[in-house]
mmCIF file of C-alpha atoms in Angstrom:
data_model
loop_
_atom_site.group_PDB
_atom_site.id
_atom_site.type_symbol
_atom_site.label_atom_id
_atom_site.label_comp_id
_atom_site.label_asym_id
_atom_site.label_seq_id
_atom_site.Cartn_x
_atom_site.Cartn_y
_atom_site.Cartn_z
ATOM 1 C CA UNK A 1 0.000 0.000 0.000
ATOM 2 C CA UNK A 2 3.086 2.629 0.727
ATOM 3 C CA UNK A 3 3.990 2.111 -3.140
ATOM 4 C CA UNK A 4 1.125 2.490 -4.062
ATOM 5 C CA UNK A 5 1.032 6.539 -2.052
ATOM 6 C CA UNK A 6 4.943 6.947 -3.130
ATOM 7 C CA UNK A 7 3.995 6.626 -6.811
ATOM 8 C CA UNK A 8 0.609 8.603 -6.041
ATOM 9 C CA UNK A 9 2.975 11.268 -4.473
ATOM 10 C CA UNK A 10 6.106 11.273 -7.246
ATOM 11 C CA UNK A 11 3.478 11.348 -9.888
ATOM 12 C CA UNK A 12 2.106 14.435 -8.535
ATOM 13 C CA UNK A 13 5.380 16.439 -7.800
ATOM 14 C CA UNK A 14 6.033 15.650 -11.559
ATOM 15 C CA UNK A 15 2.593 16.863 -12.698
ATOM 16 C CA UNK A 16 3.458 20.072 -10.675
ATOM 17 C CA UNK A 17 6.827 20.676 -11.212
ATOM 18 C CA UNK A 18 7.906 19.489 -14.642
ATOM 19 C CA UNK A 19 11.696 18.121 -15.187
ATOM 20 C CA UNK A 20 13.135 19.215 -18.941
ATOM 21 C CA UNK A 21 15.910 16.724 -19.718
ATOM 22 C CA UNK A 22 18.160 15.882 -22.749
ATOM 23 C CA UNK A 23 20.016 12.506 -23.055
ATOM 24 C CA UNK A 24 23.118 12.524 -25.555
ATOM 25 C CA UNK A 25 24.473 9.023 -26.136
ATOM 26 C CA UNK A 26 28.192 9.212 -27.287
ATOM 27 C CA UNK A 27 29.546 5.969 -28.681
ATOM 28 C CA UNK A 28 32.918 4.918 -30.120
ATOM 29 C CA UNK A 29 33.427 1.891 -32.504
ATOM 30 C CA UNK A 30 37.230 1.306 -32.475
ATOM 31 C CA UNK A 31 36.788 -1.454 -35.206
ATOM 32 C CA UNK A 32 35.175 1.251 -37.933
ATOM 33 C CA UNK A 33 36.465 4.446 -36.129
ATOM 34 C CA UNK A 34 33.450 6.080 -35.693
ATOM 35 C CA UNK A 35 32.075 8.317 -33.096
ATOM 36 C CA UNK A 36 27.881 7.320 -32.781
ATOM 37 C CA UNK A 37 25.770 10.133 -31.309
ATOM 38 C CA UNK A 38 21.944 9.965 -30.656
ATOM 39 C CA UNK A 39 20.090 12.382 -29.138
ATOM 40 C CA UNK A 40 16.986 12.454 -26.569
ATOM 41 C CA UNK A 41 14.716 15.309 -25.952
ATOM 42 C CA UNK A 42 11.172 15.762 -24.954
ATOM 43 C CA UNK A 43 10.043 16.505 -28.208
ATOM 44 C CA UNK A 44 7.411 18.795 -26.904
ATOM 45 C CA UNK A 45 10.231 20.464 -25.511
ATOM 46 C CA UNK A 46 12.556 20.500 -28.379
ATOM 47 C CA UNK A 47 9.402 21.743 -31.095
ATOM 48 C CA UNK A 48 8.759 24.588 -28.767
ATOM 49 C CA UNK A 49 12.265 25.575 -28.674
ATOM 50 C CA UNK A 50 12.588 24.944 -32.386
ATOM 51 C CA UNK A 51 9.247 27.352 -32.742
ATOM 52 C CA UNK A 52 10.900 30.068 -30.860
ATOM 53 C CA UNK A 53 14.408 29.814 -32.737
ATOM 54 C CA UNK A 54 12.974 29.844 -36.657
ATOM 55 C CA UNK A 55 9.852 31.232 -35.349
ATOM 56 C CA UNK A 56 7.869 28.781 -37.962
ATOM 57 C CA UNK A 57 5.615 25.878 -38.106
ATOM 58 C CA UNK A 58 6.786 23.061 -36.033
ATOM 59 C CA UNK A 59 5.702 19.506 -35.804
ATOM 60 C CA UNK A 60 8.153 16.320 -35.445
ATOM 61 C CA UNK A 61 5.341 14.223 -36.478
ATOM 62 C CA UNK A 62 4.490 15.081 -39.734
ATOM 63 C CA UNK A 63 6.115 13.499 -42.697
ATOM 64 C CA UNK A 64 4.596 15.367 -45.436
ATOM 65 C CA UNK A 65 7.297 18.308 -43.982
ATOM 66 C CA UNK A 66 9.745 15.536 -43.029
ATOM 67 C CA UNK A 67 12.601 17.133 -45.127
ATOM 68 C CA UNK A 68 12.362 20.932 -43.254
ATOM 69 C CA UNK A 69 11.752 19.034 -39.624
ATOM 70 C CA UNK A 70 15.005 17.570 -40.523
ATOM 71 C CA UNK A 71 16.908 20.866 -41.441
ATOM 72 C CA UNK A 72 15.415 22.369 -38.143
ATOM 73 C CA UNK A 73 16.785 19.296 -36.304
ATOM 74 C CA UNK A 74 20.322 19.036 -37.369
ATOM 75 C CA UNK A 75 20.975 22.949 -37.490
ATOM 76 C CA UNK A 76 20.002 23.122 -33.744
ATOM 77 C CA UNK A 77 21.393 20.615 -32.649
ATOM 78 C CA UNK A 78 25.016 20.912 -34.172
ATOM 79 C CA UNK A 79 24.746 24.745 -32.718
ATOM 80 C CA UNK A 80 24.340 23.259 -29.262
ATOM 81 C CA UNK A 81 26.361 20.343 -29.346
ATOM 82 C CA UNK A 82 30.203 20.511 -30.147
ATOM 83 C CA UNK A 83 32.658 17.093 -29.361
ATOM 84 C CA UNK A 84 36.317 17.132 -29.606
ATOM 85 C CA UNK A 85 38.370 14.281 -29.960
ATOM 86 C CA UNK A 86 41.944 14.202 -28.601
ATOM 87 C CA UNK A 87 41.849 17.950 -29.036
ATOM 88 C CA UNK A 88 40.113 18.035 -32.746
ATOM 89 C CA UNK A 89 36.613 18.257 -33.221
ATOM 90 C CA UNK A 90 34.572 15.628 -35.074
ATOM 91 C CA UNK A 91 32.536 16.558 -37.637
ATOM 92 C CA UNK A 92 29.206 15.318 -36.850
ATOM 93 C CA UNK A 93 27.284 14.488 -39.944
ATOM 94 C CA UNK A 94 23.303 13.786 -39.421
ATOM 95 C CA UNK A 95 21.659 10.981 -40.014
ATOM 96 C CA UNK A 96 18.141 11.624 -39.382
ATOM 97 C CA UNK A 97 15.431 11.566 -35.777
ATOM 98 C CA UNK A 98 12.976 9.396 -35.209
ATOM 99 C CA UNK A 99 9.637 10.150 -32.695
ATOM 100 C CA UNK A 100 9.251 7.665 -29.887
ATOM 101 C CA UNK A 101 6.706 7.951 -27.620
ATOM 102 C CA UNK A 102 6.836 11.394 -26.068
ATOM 103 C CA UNK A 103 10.924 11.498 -27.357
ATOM 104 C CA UNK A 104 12.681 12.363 -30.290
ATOM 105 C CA UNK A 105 15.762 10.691 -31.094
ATOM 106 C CA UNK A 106 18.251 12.358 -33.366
ATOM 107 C CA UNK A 107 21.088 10.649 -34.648
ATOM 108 C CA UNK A 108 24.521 11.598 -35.773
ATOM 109 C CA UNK A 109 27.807 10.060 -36.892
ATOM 110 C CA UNK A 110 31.293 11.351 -37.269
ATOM 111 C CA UNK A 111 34.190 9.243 -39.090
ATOM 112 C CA UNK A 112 38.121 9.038 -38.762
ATOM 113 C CA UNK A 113 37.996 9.390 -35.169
ATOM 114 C CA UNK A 114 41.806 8.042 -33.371
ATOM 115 C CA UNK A 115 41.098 6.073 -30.455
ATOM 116 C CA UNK A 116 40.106 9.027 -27.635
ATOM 117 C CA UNK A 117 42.719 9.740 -25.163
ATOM 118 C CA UNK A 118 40.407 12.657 -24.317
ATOM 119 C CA UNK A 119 36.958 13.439 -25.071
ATOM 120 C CA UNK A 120 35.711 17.141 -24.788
ATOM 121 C CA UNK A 121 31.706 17.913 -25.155
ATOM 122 C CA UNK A 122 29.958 21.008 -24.791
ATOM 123 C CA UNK A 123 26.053 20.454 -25.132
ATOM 124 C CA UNK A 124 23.848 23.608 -24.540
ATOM 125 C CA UNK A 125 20.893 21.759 -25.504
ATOM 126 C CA UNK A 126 17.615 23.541 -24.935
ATOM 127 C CA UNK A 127 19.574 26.148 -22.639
ATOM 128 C CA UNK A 128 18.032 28.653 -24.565
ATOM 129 C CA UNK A 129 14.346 27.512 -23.233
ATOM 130 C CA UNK A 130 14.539 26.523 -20.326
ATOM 131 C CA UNK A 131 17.166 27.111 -16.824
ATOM 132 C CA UNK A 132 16.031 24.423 -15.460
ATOM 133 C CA UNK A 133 17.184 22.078 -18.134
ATOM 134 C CA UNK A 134 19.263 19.291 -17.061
ATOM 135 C CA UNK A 135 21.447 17.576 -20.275
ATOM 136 C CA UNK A 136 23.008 14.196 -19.334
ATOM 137 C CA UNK A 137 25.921 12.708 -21.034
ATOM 138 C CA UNK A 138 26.287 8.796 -21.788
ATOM 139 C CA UNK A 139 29.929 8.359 -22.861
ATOM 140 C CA UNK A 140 31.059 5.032 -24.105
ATOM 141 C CA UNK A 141 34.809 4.429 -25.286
ATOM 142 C CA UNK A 142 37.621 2.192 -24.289
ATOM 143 C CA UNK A 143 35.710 0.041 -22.977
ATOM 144 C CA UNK A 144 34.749 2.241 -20.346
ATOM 145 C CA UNK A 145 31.194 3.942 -19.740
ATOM 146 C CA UNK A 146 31.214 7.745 -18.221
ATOM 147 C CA UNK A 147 27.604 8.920 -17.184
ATOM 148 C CA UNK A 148 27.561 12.876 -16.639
ATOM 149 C CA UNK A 149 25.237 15.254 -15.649
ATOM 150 C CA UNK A 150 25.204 19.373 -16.546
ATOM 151 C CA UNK A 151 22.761 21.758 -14.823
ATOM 152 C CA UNK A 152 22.190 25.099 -16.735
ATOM 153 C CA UNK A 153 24.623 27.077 -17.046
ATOM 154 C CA UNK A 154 27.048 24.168 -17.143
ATOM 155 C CA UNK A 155 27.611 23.053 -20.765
ATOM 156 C CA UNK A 156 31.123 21.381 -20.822
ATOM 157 C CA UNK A 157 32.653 18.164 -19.518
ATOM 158 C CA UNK A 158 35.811 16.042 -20.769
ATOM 159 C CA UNK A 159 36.997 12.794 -19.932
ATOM 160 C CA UNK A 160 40.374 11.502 -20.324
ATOM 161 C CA UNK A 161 41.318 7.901 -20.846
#
């Protein structure tokens, strides 16, 4: 019965204070030398702050305009999220989003990356919407896994291997 009151309870400090979160998956394939970057966002979230930024028609789920959602998608993005490899930054080329459920995944790729010594990302992700946006980091290389967390202002974080 207390589970049942704790969800009752988290459920409603959610409903009344709303969290706005980004998840950025970074990924690096040492057998093709690639650097795999997806992209999570509330896409209710991310089409309001694409409104306000191109001040035009937004809507993630329509695929008769699936070719402009797309430019709106990889323009913000690769203005608010920069990665540097051992000092050089990877050129992040797009590969498309996808809606799931109340998300939108965006993916991106960049090639010719040396195996990281030191990885360098700053994400300001939805910074310019909200303070209270929280942006984690998911960092995969080496075989080692590096979870990070930046509170507005906070936009940078490296890790050296």
């Amino acid at each position: 019965m207390s589970a049942f009151f704790t969800g009752i309870f988290l459920y409603a400090v959610l409903w009344i204070h709303p969290f706005y979160i980004s998840m950025t998956d970074i990924v690096y394939k040492p057998n093709t030398k690639t650097l795999q970057v997806s992209v999570r966002i509330f896409t209710d979230d991310f089409e309001k702050t694409l409104r306000k930024n191109c001040n035009c028609k937004v809507d993630l789920s329509l695929s008769d305009n699936k070719a402009a959602m797309n430019t709106l998608v990889q323009q913000y993005i690769l203005q608010h999220l920069n990665i540097q490899v051992n000092g050089k930054t990877a050129t992040l080329t797009y590969k498309g989003y996808a809606k799931e459920e109340e998300s939108t995944w965006s993916y991106f790729e960049a090639t010719s990356i040396s195996t990281p010594k030191k990885i360098s990302i700053t994400n300001s992700l939805l910074y310019d919407y909200k303070e209270e946006q929280i942006n984690m980091l998911h960092i995969t290389a080496n075989g080692k896994e590096q979870t990070e967390k930046l509170d507005y202002p906070n936009q940078r974080f490296e890790v050296k291997y």
